Short mmCIF file of C-alpha atoms in Angstrom, two decimals:
data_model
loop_
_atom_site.label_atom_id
_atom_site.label_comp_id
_atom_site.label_asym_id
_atom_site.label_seq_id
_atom_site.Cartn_x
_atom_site.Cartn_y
_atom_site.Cartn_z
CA UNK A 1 -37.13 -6.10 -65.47
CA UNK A 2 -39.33 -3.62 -63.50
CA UNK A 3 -43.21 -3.97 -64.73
CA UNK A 4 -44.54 -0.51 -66.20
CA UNK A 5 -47.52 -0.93 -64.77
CA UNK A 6 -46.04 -1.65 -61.40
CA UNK A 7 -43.91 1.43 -61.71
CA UNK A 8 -47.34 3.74 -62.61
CA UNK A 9 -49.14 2.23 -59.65
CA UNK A 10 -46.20 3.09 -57.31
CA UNK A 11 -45.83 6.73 -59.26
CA UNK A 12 -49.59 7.39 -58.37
CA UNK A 13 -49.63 6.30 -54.68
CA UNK A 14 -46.88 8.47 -53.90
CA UNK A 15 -48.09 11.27 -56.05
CA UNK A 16 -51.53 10.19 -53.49
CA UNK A 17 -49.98 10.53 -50.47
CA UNK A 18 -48.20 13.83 -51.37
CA UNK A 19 -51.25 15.05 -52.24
CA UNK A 20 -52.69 14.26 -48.72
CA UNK A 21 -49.96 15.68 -46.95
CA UNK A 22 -50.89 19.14 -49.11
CA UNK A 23 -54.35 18.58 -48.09
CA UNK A 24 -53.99 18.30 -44.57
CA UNK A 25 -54.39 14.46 -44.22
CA UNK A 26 -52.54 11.61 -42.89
CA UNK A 27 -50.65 10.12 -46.05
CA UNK A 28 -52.68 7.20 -45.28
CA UNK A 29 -56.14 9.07 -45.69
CA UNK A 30 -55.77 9.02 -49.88
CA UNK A 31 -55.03 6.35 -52.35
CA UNK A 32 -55.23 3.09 -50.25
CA UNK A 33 -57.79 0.04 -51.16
CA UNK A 34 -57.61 -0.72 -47.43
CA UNK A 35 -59.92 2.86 -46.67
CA UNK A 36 -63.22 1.00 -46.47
CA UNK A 37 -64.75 0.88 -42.83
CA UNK A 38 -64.71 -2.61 -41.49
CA UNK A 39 -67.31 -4.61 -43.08
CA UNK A 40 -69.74 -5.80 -40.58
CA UNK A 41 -67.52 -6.54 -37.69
CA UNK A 42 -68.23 -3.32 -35.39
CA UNK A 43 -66.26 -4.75 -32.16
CA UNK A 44 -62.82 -3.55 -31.30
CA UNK A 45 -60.02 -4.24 -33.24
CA UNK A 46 -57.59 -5.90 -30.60
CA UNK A 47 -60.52 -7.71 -29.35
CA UNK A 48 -61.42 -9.34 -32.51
CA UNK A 49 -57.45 -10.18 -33.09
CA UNK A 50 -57.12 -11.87 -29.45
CA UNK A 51 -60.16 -14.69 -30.57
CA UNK A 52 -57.94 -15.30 -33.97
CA UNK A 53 -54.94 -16.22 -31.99
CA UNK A 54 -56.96 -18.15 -29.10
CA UNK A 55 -58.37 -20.07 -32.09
CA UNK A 56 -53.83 -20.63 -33.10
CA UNK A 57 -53.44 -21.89 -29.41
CA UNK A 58 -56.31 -24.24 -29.81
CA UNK A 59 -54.95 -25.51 -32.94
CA UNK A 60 -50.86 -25.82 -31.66
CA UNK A 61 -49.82 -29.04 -30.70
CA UNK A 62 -46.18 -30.77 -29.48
CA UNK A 63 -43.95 -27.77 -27.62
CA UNK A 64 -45.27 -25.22 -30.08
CA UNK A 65 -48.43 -25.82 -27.40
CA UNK A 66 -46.50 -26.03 -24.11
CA UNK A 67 -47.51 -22.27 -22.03
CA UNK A 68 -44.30 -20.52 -22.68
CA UNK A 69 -44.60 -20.52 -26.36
CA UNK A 70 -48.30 -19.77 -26.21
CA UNK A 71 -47.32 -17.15 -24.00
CA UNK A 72 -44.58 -15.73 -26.03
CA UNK A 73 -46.95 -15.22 -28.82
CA UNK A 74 -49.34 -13.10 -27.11
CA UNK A 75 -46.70 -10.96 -25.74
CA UNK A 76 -44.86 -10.96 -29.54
CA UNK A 77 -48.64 -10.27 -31.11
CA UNK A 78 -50.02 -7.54 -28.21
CA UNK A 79 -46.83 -5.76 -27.95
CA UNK A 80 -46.53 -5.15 -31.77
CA UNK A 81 -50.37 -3.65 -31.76
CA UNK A 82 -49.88 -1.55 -28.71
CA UNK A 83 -46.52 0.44 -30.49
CA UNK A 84 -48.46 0.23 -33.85
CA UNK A 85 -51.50 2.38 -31.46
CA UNK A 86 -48.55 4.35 -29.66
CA UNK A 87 -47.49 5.37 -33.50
CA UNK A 88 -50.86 6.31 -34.04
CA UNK A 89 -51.56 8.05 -30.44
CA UNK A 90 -47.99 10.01 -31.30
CA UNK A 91 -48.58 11.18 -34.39
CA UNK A 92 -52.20 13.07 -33.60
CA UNK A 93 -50.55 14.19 -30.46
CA UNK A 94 -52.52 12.10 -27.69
CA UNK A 95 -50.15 9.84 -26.66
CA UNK A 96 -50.50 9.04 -22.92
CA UNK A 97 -48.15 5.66 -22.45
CA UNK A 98 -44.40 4.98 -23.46
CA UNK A 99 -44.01 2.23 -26.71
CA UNK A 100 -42.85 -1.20 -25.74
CA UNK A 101 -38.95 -0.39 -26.01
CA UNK A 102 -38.63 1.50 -28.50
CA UNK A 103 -39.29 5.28 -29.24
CA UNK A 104 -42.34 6.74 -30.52
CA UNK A 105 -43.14 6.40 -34.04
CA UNK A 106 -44.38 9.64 -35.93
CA UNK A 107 -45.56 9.21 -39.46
CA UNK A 108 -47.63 12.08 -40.82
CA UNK A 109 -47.01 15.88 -40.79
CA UNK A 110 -47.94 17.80 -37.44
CA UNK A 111 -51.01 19.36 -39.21
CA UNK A 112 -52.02 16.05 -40.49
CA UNK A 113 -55.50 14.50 -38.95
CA UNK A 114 -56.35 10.63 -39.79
CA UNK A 115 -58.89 8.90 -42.03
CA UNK A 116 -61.78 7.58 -40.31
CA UNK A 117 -60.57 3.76 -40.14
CA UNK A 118 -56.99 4.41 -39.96
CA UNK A 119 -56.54 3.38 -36.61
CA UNK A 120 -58.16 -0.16 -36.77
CA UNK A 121 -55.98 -0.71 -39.78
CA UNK A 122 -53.15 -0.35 -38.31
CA UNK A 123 -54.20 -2.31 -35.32
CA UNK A 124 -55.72 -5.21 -38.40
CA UNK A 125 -52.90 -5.19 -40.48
CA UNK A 126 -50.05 -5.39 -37.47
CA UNK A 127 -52.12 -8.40 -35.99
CA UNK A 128 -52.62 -10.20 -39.19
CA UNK A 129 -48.68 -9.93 -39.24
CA UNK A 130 -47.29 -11.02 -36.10
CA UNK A 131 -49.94 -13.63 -36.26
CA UNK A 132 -49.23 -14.71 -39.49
CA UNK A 133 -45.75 -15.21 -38.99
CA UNK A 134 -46.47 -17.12 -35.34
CA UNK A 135 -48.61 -19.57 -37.14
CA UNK A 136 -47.63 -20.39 -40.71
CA UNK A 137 -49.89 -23.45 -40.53
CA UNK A 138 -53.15 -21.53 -40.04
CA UNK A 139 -52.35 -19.07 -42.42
CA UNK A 140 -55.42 -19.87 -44.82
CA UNK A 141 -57.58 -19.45 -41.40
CA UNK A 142 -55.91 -16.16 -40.17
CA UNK A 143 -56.24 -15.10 -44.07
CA UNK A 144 -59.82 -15.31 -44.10
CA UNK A 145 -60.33 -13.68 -40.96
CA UNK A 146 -58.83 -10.83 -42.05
CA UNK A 147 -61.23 -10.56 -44.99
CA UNK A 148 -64.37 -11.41 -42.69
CA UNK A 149 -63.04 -7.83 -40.56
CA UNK A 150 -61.98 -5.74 -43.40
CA UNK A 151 -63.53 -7.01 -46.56
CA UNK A 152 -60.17 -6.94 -48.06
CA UNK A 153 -57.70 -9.25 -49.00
CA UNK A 154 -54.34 -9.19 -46.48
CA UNK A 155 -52.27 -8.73 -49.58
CA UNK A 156 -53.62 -5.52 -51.08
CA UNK A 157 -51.79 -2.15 -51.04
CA UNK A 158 -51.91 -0.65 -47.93
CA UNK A 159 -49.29 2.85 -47.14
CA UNK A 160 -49.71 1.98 -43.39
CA UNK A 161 -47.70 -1.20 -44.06
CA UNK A 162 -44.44 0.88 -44.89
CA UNK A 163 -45.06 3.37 -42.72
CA UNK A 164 -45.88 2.01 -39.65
CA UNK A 165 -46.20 -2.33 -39.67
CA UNK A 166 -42.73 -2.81 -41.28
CA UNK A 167 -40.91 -0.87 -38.77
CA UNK A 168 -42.79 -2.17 -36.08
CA UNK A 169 -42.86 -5.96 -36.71
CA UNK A 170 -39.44 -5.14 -37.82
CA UNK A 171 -38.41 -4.03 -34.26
CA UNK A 172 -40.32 -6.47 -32.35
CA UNK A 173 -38.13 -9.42 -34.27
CA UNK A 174 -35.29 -8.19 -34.08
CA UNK A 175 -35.44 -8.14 -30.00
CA UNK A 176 -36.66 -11.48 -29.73
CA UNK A 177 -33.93 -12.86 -32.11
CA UNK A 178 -32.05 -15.18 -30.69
CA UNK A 179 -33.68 -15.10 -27.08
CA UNK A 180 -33.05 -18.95 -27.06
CA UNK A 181 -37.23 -20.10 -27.46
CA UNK A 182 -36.10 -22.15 -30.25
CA UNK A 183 -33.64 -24.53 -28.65
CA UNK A 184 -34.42 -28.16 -29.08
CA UNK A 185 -32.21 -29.60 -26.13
CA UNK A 186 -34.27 -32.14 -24.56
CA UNK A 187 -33.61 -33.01 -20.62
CA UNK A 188 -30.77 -34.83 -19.53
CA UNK A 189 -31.47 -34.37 -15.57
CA UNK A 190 -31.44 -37.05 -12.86
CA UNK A 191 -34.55 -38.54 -12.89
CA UNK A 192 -34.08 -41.52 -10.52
CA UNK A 193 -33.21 -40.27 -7.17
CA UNK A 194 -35.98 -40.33 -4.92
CA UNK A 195 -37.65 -36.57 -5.14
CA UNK A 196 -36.24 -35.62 -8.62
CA UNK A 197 -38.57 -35.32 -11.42
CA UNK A 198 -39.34 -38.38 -13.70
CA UNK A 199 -41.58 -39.11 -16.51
CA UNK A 200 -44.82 -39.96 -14.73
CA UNK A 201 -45.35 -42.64 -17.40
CA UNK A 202 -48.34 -41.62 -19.33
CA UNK A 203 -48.43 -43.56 -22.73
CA UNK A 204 -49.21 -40.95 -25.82
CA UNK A 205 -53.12 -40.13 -26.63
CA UNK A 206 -54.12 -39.43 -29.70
CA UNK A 207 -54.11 -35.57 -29.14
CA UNK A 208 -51.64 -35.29 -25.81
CA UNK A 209 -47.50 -36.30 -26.09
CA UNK A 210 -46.34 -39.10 -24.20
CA UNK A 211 -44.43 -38.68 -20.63
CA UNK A 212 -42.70 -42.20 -21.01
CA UNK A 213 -38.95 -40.90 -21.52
CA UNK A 214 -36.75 -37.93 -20.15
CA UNK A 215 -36.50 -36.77 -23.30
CA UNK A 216 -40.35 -36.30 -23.58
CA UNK A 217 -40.09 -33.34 -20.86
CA UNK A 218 -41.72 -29.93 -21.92
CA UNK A 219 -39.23 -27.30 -23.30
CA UNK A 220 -37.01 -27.98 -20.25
CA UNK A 221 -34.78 -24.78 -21.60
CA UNK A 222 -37.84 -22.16 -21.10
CA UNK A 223 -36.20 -20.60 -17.98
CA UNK A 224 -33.27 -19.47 -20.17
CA UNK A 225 -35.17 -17.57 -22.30
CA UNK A 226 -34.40 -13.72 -22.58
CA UNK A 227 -37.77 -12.42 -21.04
CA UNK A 228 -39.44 -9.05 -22.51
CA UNK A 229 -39.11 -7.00 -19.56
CA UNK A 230 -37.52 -8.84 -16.67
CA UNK A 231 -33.90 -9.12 -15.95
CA UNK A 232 -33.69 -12.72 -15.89
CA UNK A 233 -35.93 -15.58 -15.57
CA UNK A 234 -33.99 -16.12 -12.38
CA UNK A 235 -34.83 -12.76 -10.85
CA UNK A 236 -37.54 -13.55 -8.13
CA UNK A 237 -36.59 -17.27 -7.93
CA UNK A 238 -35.95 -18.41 -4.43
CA UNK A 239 -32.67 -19.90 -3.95
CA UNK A 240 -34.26 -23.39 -3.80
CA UNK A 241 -37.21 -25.07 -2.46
CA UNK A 242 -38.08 -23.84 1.46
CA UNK A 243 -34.22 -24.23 1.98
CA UNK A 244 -33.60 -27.92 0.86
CA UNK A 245 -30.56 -28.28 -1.04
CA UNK A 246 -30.64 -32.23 -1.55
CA UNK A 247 -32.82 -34.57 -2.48
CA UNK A 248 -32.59 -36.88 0.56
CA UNK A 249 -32.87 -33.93 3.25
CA UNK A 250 -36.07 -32.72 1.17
CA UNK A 251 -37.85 -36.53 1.33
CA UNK A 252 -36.55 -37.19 4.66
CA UNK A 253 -38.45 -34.07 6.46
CA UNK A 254 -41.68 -33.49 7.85
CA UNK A 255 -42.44 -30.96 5.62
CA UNK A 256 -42.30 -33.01 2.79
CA UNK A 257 -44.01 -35.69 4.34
CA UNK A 258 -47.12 -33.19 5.06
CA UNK A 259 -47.11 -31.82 1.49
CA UNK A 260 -47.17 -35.24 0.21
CA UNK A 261 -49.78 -36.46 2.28
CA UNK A 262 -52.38 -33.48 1.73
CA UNK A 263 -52.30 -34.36 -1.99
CA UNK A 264 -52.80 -37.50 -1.65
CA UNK A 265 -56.06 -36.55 0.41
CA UNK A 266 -57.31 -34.10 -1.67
CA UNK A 267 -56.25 -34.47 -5.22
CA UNK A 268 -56.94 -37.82 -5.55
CA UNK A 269 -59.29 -39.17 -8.52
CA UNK A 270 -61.47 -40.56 -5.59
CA UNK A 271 -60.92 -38.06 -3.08
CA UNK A 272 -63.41 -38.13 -0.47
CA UNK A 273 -61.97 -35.14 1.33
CA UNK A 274 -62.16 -33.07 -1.94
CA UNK A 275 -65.23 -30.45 -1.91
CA UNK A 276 -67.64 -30.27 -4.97
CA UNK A 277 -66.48 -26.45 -4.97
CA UNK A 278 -62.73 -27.47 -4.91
CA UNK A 279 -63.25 -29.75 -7.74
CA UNK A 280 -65.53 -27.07 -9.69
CA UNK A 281 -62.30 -25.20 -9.42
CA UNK A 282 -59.79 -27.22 -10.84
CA UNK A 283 -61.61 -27.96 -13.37
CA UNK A 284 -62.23 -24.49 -14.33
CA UNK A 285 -58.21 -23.09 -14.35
CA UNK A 286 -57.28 -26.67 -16.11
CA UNK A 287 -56.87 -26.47 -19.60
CA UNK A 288 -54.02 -28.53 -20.25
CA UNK A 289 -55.29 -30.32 -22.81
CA UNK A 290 -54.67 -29.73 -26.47
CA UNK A 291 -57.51 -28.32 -28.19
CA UNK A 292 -58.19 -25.25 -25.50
CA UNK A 293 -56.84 -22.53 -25.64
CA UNK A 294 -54.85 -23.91 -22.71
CA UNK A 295 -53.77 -20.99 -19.55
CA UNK A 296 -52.77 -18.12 -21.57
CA UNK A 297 -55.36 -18.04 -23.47
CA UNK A 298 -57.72 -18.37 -21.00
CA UNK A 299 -56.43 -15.28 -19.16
CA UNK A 300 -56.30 -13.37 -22.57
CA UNK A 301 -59.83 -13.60 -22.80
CA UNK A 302 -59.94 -12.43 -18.96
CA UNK A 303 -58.38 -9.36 -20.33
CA UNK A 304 -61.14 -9.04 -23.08
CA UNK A 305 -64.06 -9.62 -20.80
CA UNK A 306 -62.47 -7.03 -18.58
CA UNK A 307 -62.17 -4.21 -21.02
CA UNK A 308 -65.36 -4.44 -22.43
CA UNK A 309 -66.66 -4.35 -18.94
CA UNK A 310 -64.72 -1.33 -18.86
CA UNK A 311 -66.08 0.42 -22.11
CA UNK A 312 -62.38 1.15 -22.74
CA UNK A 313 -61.39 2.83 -25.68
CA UNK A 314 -59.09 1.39 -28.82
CA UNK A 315 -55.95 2.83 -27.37
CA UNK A 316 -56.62 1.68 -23.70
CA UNK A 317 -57.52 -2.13 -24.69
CA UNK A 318 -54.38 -2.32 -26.76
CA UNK A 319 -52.43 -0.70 -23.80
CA UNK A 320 -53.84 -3.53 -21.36
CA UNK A 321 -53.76 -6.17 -23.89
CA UNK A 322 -49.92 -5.45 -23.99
CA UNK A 323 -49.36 -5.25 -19.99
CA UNK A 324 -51.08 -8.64 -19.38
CA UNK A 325 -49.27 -10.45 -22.32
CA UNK A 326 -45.85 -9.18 -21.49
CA UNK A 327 -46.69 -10.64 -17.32
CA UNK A 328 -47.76 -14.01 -18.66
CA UNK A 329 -44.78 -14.10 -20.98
CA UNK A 330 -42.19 -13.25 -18.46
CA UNK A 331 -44.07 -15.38 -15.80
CA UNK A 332 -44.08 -18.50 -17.93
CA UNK A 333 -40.41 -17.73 -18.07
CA UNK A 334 -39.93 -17.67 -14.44
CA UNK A 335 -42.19 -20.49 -14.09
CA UNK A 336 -39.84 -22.68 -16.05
CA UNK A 337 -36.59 -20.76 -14.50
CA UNK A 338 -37.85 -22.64 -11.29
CA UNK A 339 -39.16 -25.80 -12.71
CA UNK A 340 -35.68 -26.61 -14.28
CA UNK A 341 -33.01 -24.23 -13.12
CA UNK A 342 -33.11 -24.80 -9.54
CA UNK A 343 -31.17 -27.45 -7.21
CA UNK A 344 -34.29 -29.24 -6.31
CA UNK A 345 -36.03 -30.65 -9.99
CA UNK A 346 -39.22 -31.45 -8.18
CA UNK A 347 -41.05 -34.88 -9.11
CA UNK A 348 -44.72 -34.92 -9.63
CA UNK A 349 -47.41 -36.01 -6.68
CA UNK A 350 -48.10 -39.16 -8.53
CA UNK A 351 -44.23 -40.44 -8.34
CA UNK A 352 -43.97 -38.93 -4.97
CA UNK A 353 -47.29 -40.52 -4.17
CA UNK A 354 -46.99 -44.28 -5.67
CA UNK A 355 -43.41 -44.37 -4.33
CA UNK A 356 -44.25 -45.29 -1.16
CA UNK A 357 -45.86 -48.25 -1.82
CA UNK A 358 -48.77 -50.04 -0.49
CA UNK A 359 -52.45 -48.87 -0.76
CA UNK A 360 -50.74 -45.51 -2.68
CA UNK A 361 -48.64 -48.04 -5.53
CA UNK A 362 -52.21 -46.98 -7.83
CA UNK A 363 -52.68 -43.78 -6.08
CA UNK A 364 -53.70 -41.42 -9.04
CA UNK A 365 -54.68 -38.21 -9.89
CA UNK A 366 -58.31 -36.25 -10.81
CA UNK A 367 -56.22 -34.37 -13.60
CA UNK A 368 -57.00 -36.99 -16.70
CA UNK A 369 -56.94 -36.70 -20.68
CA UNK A 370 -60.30 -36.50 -22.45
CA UNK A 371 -60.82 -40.37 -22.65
CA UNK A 372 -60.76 -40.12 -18.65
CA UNK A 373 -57.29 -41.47 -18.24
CA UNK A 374 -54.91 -40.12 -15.61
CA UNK A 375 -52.84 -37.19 -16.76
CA UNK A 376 -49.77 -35.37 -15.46
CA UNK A 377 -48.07 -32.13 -17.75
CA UNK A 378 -44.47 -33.55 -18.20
CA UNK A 379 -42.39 -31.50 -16.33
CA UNK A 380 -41.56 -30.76 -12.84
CA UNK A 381 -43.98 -29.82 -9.76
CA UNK A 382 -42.01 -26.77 -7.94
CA UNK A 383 -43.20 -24.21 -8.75
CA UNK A 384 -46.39 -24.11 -10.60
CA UNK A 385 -47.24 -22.36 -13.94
CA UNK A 386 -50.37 -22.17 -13.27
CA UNK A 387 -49.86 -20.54 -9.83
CA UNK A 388 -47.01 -18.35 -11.93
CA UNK A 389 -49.84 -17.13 -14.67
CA UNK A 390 -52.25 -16.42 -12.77
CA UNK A 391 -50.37 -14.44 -9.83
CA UNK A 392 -48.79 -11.96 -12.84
CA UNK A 393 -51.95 -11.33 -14.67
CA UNK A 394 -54.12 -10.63 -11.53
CA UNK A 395 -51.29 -8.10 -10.17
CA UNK A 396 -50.91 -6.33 -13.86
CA UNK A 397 -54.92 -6.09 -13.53
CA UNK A 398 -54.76 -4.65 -10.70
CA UNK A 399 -52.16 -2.17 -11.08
CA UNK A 400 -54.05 -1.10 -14.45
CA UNK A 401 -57.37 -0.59 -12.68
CA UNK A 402 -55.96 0.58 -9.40
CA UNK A 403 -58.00 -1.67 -7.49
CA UNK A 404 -58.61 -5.34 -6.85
CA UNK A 405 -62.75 -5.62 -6.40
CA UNK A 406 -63.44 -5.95 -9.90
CA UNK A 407 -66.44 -8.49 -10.48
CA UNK A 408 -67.14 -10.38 -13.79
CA UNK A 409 -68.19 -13.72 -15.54
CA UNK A 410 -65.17 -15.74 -16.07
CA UNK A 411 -65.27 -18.72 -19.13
CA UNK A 412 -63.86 -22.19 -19.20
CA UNK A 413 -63.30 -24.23 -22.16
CA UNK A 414 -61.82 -27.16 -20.24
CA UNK A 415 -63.81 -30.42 -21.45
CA UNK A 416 -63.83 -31.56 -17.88
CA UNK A 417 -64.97 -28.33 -16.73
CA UNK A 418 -68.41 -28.10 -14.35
CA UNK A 419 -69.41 -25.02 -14.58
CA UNK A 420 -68.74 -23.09 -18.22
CA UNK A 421 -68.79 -19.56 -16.48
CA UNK A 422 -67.97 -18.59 -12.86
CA UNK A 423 -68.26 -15.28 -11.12
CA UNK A 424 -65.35 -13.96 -9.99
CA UNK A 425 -65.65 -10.80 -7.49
CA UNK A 426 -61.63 -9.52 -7.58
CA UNK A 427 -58.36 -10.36 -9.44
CA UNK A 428 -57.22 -12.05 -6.30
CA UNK A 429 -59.99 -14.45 -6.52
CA UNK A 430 -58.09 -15.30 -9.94
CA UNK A 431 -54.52 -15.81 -8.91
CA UNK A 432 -55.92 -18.05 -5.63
CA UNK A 433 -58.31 -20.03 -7.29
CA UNK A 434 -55.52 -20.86 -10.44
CA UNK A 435 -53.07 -21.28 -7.71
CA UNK A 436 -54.83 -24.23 -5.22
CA UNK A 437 -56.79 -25.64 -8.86
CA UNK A 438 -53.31 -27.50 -8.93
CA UNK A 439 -53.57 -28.94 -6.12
CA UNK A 440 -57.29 -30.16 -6.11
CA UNK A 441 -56.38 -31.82 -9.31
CA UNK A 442 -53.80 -33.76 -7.62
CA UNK A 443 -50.57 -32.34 -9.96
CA UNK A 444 -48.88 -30.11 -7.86
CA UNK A 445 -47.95 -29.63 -3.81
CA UNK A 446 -48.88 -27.02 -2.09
CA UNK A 447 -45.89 -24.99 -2.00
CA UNK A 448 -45.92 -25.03 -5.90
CA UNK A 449 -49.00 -23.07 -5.62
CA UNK A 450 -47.59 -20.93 -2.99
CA UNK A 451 -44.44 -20.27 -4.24
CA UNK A 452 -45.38 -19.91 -8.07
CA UNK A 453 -48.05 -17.41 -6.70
CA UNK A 454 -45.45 -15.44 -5.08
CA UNK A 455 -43.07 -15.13 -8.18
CA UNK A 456 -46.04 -14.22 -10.73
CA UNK A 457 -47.00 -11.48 -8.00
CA UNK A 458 -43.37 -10.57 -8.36
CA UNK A 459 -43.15 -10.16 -11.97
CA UNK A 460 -46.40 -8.55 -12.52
CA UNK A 461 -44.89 -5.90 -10.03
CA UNK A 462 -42.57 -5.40 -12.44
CA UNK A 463 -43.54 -5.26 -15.67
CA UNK A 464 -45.68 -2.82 -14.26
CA UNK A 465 -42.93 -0.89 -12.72
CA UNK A 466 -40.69 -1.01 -16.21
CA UNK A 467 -42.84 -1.28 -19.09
CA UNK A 468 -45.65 1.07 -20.89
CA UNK A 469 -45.31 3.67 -18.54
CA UNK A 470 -47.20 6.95 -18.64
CA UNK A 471 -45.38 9.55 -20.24
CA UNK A 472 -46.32 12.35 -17.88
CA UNK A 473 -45.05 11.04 -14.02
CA UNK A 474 -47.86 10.99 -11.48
CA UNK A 475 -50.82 10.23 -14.26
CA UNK A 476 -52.87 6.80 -13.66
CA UNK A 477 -55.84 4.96 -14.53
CA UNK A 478 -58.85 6.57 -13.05
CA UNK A 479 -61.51 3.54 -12.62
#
């Protein structure tokens, strides 16, 4: 039985937001508990929303922490602000950039204008929802930073909800139903011929999985994943790794034997080759470890640091939040494409290293857990995610800026990490640094670097290309 009260509450909001409409206003501008200003949080909107869902990465643990679903999120969460923005850009008439897939959403008469906070609640109240339904286990946290912004409670009566979050969140579901980021197939490859991947044999901390068992292998299905803007995760994969198409013609070459070898010099836990600067640096791209805010969130933040070095406005921070996230998405799809989708499932520098025997049987790596044991991410070398991530966010960054020479202070969280912040002097300095970190912590060959590089370049080419364009041809960024 409907409530009468609940029926006069409903009665008066829309008999509120017909009077706005009369009056000139946005329907949103009159009758909604939501329209006090922010209460003492004066920093932008998308910003605020990345450092909740850094603090959901930090907090994810098993495969819900592996990059691609970390990645996925930010894409799911960014996307979903930037068309909430787009609705809001579209309806006052500014809009300068296409919605992520769909069409523009108009919600208010042509004559309309806005309140003064309507724009940061849409941006607050479409974050607290992807978010929300991301991380159902931090839902008391993401809860009460929601109040800290708005000084409201998430559950109170906001019109902006049905007229602009529902269809939104709506439409961002529905095209990542089914895109195949839930399937729990566990790997079944061939993980005893010499040069395909094995577990490297790392017994389970208490805050890292093991690596003991095949079956313990990192989402080993990410590469079949529908991506957000690519074709396929295969699109920019090389046909297999520098041309080898067995195992026994890849260990048997000189190639191999080189890529092995330099590894073994440099990435070594007591490297004496290694420079202090090498090691500063792959300590600084690491975050592997649960408890960070492991690669994508690190580069998230680079996206932060960069606006606000910027002074962009609301509508240009959610537009770059959304390019960035929908690179690293699609590259940690392409990443894992390669790692487990290609003829050659590339074994680790450790098993490649200790399998010759000799001096190199306790060969190990500088990567290690926090207790200071040795650790390896289980799943295969070529190519690297690392390499992958940072490649597509340094070429989105630099197709949003229209230039590479873009200096700023960079942050590590890493607990290994030497230096907490580094200055970086371009975007390239980025992608090379997070592609050879890899290799001076002794967990990747060199042409994982190169190669993943190569295909993150590729895809942040283009998302770039296919996604958020302007809406009038010929208009850019003017840095």
């Amino acid at each position: 039985m409907k409530s009468r009260v609940g029926g006069r509450l409903g009665r008066l909001r829309a008999a509120a937001v017909a009077g706005a409409l009369l009056a000139g206003l946005s329907p949103v501008a009159a009758g909604a508990p939501q329209a006090a200003a922010a209460t003492g949080h004066k920093d932008d909107p998308t910003q605020y929303w990345n450092k909740v869902l850094a603090q959901t990465f930090r907090n994810a643990r098993g495969w819900d922490a592996s990059p691609g679903k970390l990645s996925r999120s930010g894409a799911i969460v960014f996307a979903a602000i930037y068309n909430a923005e787009s609705a809001y850009q579209y309806t006052y008439g500014t809009l300068k950039y296409e919605p992520y897939l769909n069409r523009p959403l108009k919600y208010a008469d042509k004559h309309s204008r806005p309140s003064p906070d309507e724009e940061e609640r849409l941006i607050d109240r479409t974050a607290y929802r992807t978010i929300s339904q991301l991380y159902p286990g931090d839902q008391a946290y993401i809860d009460a930073q929601y109040r800290a912004r708005t000084g409201h409670s998430p559950h109170s009566y906001d019109p902006l909800d049905r007229l602009v979050v529902d269809p939104v969140v709506r439409q961002i579901n529905k095209s990542r139903a089914g895109d195949g980021s839930d399937n729990p197939e566990v790997y079944h490859g061939d993980t005893t011929t010499p040069g395909a991947w094995r577990p490297t044999g790392e017994d389970a901390t208490p805050d890292e999985g093991a690596c003991k068992q095949p079956s313990d292998a990192v989402t080993p299905n990410w590469g079949k994943v529908r991506p957000f803007v690519l074709r396929s995760g295969s699109q920019f994969r090389p046909p297999t790794l520098r041309g080898f198409t067995s195992y026994a013609d890849l260990v048997a070459s000189p190639e191999y034997a080189a890529q092995r070898d330099e590894v073994r010099r440099v990435g070594a836990v007591d490297s004496t080759e290694r420079t202090y600067e090498q090691t500063v640096i792959g300590w600084f791209w690491d975050h592997d470890l649960n408890g960070t805010y492991h690669p994508p969130g690190q580069l998230l933040e680079l996206t932060g640091i960069v606006a606000k070095k910027f002074k962009l406005d609301t509508y240009e921070t959610t537009h770059l939040f959304a390019l960035s996230a929908l690179s690293l998405a699609d590259a940690g799809i392409a990443a894992w494409d390669s790692k487990f989708d290609s003829p050659i499932e590339l074994w680790r520098p450790v098993s490649a290293i200790q399998a010759t025997g000799g001096a190199n049987a306790t060969w190990e790596p500088l990567s290690a857990d926090r207790s200071g044991r040795p650790f390896t991410p289980c799943f295969c070398a070529w190519t690297s995610g690392h390499a992958n991530f940072t490649g597509a966010w340094a070429t989105a960054m630099k197709h949003f800026f229209g230039r590479d020479n873009v200096s700023f202070i960079a942050h590590s969280e890493d607990p290994h990490t030497i230096e907490s912040y580094r200055r970086i002097d371009s975007f390239s300095q980025v992608a090379e640094e997070g592609e050879f970190s890899r290799l001076w912590l002794g967990v990747h060959f060199r042409w994982d670097a190169e190669d993943g590089r190569a295909i993150g370049t590729n895809v942040g080419d283009y998302v770039f290309a296919n996604a958020l364009r302007p809406t009038r041809p010929g208009s850019s960024h003017q840095w």
